[in-house]
Amino acid sequence: MRSRRRMSRTRGSGWPAPEVTAMRLKYLGHSCFLVETARARLLIDPFLRDNPRAPAGEANIACDYIVISHGHDDHTADALPVAQRCGATIIANFEIAEYFSARGAKTHGLNPGGSCEFPFGRVKLTLAHHSSSLGDPLNPIYLGAPCGILISADGKNLYHAGDTAVFLDMQLIGRAGLDAALLPIGDNFTMGPDDALLALDFLRPRVTVPMHYDTWPVIAQDAAAFATRAAQAGHRVEILAPGASFMI
Ligand code: NI
Ligand code: MN
């Protein structure tokens, strides 16, 4: 973890307030992102080795925390090797945390609606409408409730929707005031572009980054067309090529 100055005092209150600094978001393809906050590097939904869209040279990626939305292989595949190599703590739902804890990783279990303060900021798990299993298709292990992830750090709120259908309660998540939302648009396994446009109306983020598309033919999408339609509805979409970074 890097030790940059990141807390300032709110005049008169005596309580430290988070200093508003930029959060750096790097897209690693599919639903995998590296989030660099002032105090820690967070790897969300680690999927690198078998990810056809992962940029080259990320095999030795370094992070302090790994945050996981749900159990599916395309969101967890590299969690254990990265956790073992970096000594990173895995933050996920209770069942996923227990699964990786039993395999030797440092973990912190949460469940939807619950949040916890970490040295870099707060992580809350939110609802997602999806499934969450892992392992042998003939004998899959069920790994708790699928989740979205709300990260509050450096005065910014970042929402990673995980894999999900659109749902009306996204309005409640939007009440946090989202500086950025990472939304699946691939269809088939998650919401597609039409429903992602509905989600934008519920979430009202300042900027949206599409994810979970073009990894395989079954989730091929025209992200530029989605961005154009979102702009027509008053929403800003930033398309990140795998390997590209964006300051929130
Ligand atoms: Ni999934
Ligand atoms: Mn997925």
XYZ file of C-alpha atoms and ligand atoms in Angstrom:
250
model
C 0.000 0.000 0.000
C 1.255 3.435 -0.797
C 1.326 6.101 1.858
C 0.239 9.299 0.214
C -1.418 11.985 2.304
C -5.128 11.495 1.955
C -6.984 12.802 4.968
C -7.698 16.441 5.705
C -9.507 18.001 8.648
C -12.923 19.502 8.137
C -12.619 22.964 9.648
C -14.312 23.155 13.046
C -15.719 19.613 13.146
C -12.578 17.987 14.448
C -13.352 14.956 12.290
C -11.145 13.944 9.405
C -12.930 14.174 6.056
C -11.872 12.275 2.973
C -9.742 14.388 0.748
C -11.215 14.557 -2.733
C -8.616 13.221 -5.117
C -8.846 11.404 -8.397
C -9.500 7.698 -8.557
C -7.724 5.986 -11.441
C -9.650 3.289 -13.264
C -7.900 0.873 -15.616
C -9.949 -1.484 -17.779
C -8.574 -5.011 -18.061
C -11.273 -6.382 -20.332
C -14.613 -8.105 -19.614
C -15.617 -6.947 -16.080
C -12.105 -6.703 -14.674
C -10.819 -3.300 -13.523
C -7.905 -2.035 -11.487
C -8.944 0.892 -9.281
C -6.152 2.968 -7.799
C -7.180 5.061 -4.824
C -4.912 7.261 -2.718
C -4.316 4.411 -0.259
C -4.726 1.153 -2.127
C -5.001 -0.659 -5.430
C -8.199 -2.667 -5.864
C -8.601 -5.358 -8.492
C -12.284 -5.949 -9.296
C -13.503 -9.288 -10.732
C -10.066 -10.715 -11.574
C -10.167 -12.470 -14.946
C -6.828 -12.253 -16.741
C -5.172 -15.478 -17.927
C -8.224 -16.884 -19.733
C -9.733 -13.503 -20.606
C -9.530 -13.077 -24.401
C -9.806 -9.304 -23.918
C -7.206 -8.867 -21.162
C -4.362 -6.619 -22.298
C -0.960 -8.245 -22.618
C 1.491 -7.907 -19.747
C -1.021 -7.964 -16.885
C 0.027 -11.408 -15.636
C 2.026 -9.831 -12.819
C -0.505 -7.196 -11.857
C -0.134 -5.916 -8.280
C -2.959 -5.001 -5.927
C -3.772 -4.689 -2.237
C -7.412 -5.828 -2.389
C -9.439 -8.007 -4.718
C -13.168 -7.242 -4.820
C -15.463 -9.884 -6.311
C -19.078 -9.456 -7.451
C -20.059 -13.139 -7.739
C -18.675 -16.635 -8.084
C -18.625 -17.214 -11.846
C -15.287 -18.109 -13.343
C -15.158 -15.008 -15.570
C -15.134 -12.899 -12.360
C -13.004 -15.035 -10.032
C -10.551 -17.046 -12.150
C -7.394 -15.193 -11.105
C -8.445 -14.301 -7.555
C -6.431 -16.963 -5.743
C -3.150 -16.712 -7.707
C -3.169 -12.896 -7.480
C -4.107 -12.980 -3.771
C -1.313 -15.460 -3.058
C 1.278 -13.527 -5.041
C 0.373 -10.047 -3.709
C -0.934 -10.950 -0.249
C -4.091 -9.092 -1.250
C -7.274 -9.358 0.804
C -10.322 -10.692 -1.035
C -13.544 -8.760 -0.330
C -16.685 -10.582 -1.472
C -19.940 -12.068 -0.268
C -19.682 -14.373 2.750
C -19.682 -17.644 0.770
C -17.008 -16.505 -1.688
C -14.924 -15.164 1.199
C -15.175 -18.536 2.981
C -14.342 -20.399 -0.241
C -11.095 -18.477 -0.731
C -10.293 -18.346 2.995
C -10.391 -22.160 3.044
C -7.814 -22.055 0.227
C -5.436 -19.873 2.191
C -6.372 -16.325 1.134
C -6.968 -13.359 3.430
C -10.633 -12.487 3.053
C -13.378 -10.201 4.303
C -16.965 -11.387 3.856
C -19.916 -9.049 3.391
C -23.458 -9.526 2.119
C -25.857 -7.327 0.107
C -26.735 -4.112 1.919
C -23.735 -4.455 4.203
C -20.699 -2.242 4.049
C -17.403 -1.995 5.850
C -14.759 0.678 6.217
C -11.318 -0.372 4.980
C -8.099 1.663 5.165
C -8.741 3.049 1.652
C -12.487 3.698 2.006
C -15.826 1.922 2.217
C -17.051 -1.098 0.261
C -20.744 -1.931 0.131
C -22.280 -4.919 -1.617
C -25.500 -4.122 -3.463
C -28.210 -6.251 -5.048
C -27.737 -7.918 -8.422
C -30.104 -10.229 -10.279
C -27.970 -13.091 -11.525
C -26.526 -16.391 -10.177
C -23.252 -17.274 -8.424
C -21.653 -20.687 -8.843
C -18.224 -22.110 -9.534
C -16.516 -25.354 -10.406
C -17.334 -28.673 -12.032
C -20.509 -28.238 -14.125
C -21.680 -31.680 -12.905
C -21.270 -30.628 -9.294
C -21.129 -26.837 -9.090
C -20.533 -25.073 -5.801
C -23.071 -22.337 -5.076
C -21.389 -19.236 -3.801
C -24.004 -17.030 -2.197
C -25.868 -14.052 -3.590
C -24.567 -12.307 -6.706
C -23.739 -8.706 -5.898
C -22.934 -5.286 -7.226
C -20.104 -3.325 -5.603
C -20.162 0.258 -4.356
C -16.726 1.643 -3.525
C -16.459 4.993 -1.737
C -12.931 6.351 -1.543
C -11.147 9.679 -1.929
C -14.540 11.442 -1.926
C -15.726 9.467 -4.975
C -18.419 6.817 -5.395
C -17.781 4.054 -7.927
C -20.446 1.449 -8.708
C -19.546 -1.859 -10.391
C -22.863 -3.520 -11.238
C -21.438 -7.051 -11.485
C -23.489 -9.290 -13.754
C -27.119 -8.279 -13.482
C -30.444 -7.665 -15.086
C -31.794 -4.149 -14.821
C -33.934 -3.645 -11.699
C -35.935 -0.743 -10.343
C -34.030 -0.687 -7.019
C -31.045 0.663 -8.949
C -32.678 3.980 -8.043
C -31.640 3.362 -4.422
C -28.039 2.698 -5.473
C -28.106 5.918 -7.519
C -29.032 7.891 -4.390
C -25.451 7.486 -3.210
C -24.526 9.965 -5.975
C -22.418 7.976 -8.403
C -19.290 9.524 -9.871
C -18.959 6.521 -12.176
C -20.886 3.355 -12.978
C -19.465 0.243 -14.626
C -22.390 -1.458 -16.373
C -22.698 -4.715 -18.319
C -24.139 -4.243 -21.812
C -23.367 -7.637 -23.376
C -26.867 -9.141 -23.207
C -27.389 -12.932 -22.985
C -25.881 -13.344 -19.457
C -26.661 -9.799 -18.262
C -28.679 -6.813 -19.345
C -28.115 -5.684 -22.909
C -27.892 -2.144 -24.269
C -31.644 -1.417 -24.134
C -31.908 -2.350 -20.465
C -28.586 -0.653 -19.673
C -30.145 2.583 -20.947
C -32.996 2.052 -18.468
C -30.408 1.399 -15.755
C -28.768 4.749 -16.532
C -32.080 6.500 -15.923
C -32.267 4.810 -12.503
C -28.614 5.239 -11.507
C -27.867 8.675 -12.993
C -24.052 8.352 -12.758
C -21.808 11.188 -13.878
C -20.075 8.805 -16.269
C -20.674 5.209 -17.326
C -18.138 2.686 -18.564
C -19.620 -0.304 -20.442
C -18.297 -3.779 -19.590
C -19.047 -7.506 -20.037
C -19.289 -7.278 -23.850
C -17.206 -8.419 -26.878
C -15.363 -11.042 -24.799
C -17.009 -13.820 -26.809
C -19.296 -13.710 -29.871
C -22.401 -14.379 -27.773
C -21.948 -11.009 -25.985
C -20.719 -8.966 -28.972
C -22.149 -5.428 -28.847
C -21.727 -2.084 -30.569
C -20.542 -0.005 -27.590
C -20.260 3.154 -29.705
C -23.931 2.847 -30.686
C -24.802 2.404 -27.004
C -22.796 5.526 -26.135
C -24.617 7.522 -28.826
C -28.034 6.428 -27.588
C -27.010 7.192 -23.984
C -25.834 10.670 -25.021
C -29.211 11.289 -26.684
C -30.813 10.491 -23.309
C -28.426 12.863 -21.502
C -25.923 10.314 -20.170
C -22.169 10.357 -20.616
C -20.545 7.083 -21.618
C -16.803 6.539 -21.735
C -15.759 3.482 -23.759
C -12.462 2.088 -22.516
C -10.367 -0.198 -24.675
C -8.744 -2.967 -22.627
C -5.571 -1.502 -21.132
C -6.922 2.070 -21.190
C -7.211 4.175 -18.035
C -9.630 6.866 -16.965
C -9.524 9.351 -14.074
C -12.734 9.596 -12.078
Ni -21.873 -14.185 -14.059
Mn -20.016 -12.859 -16.189
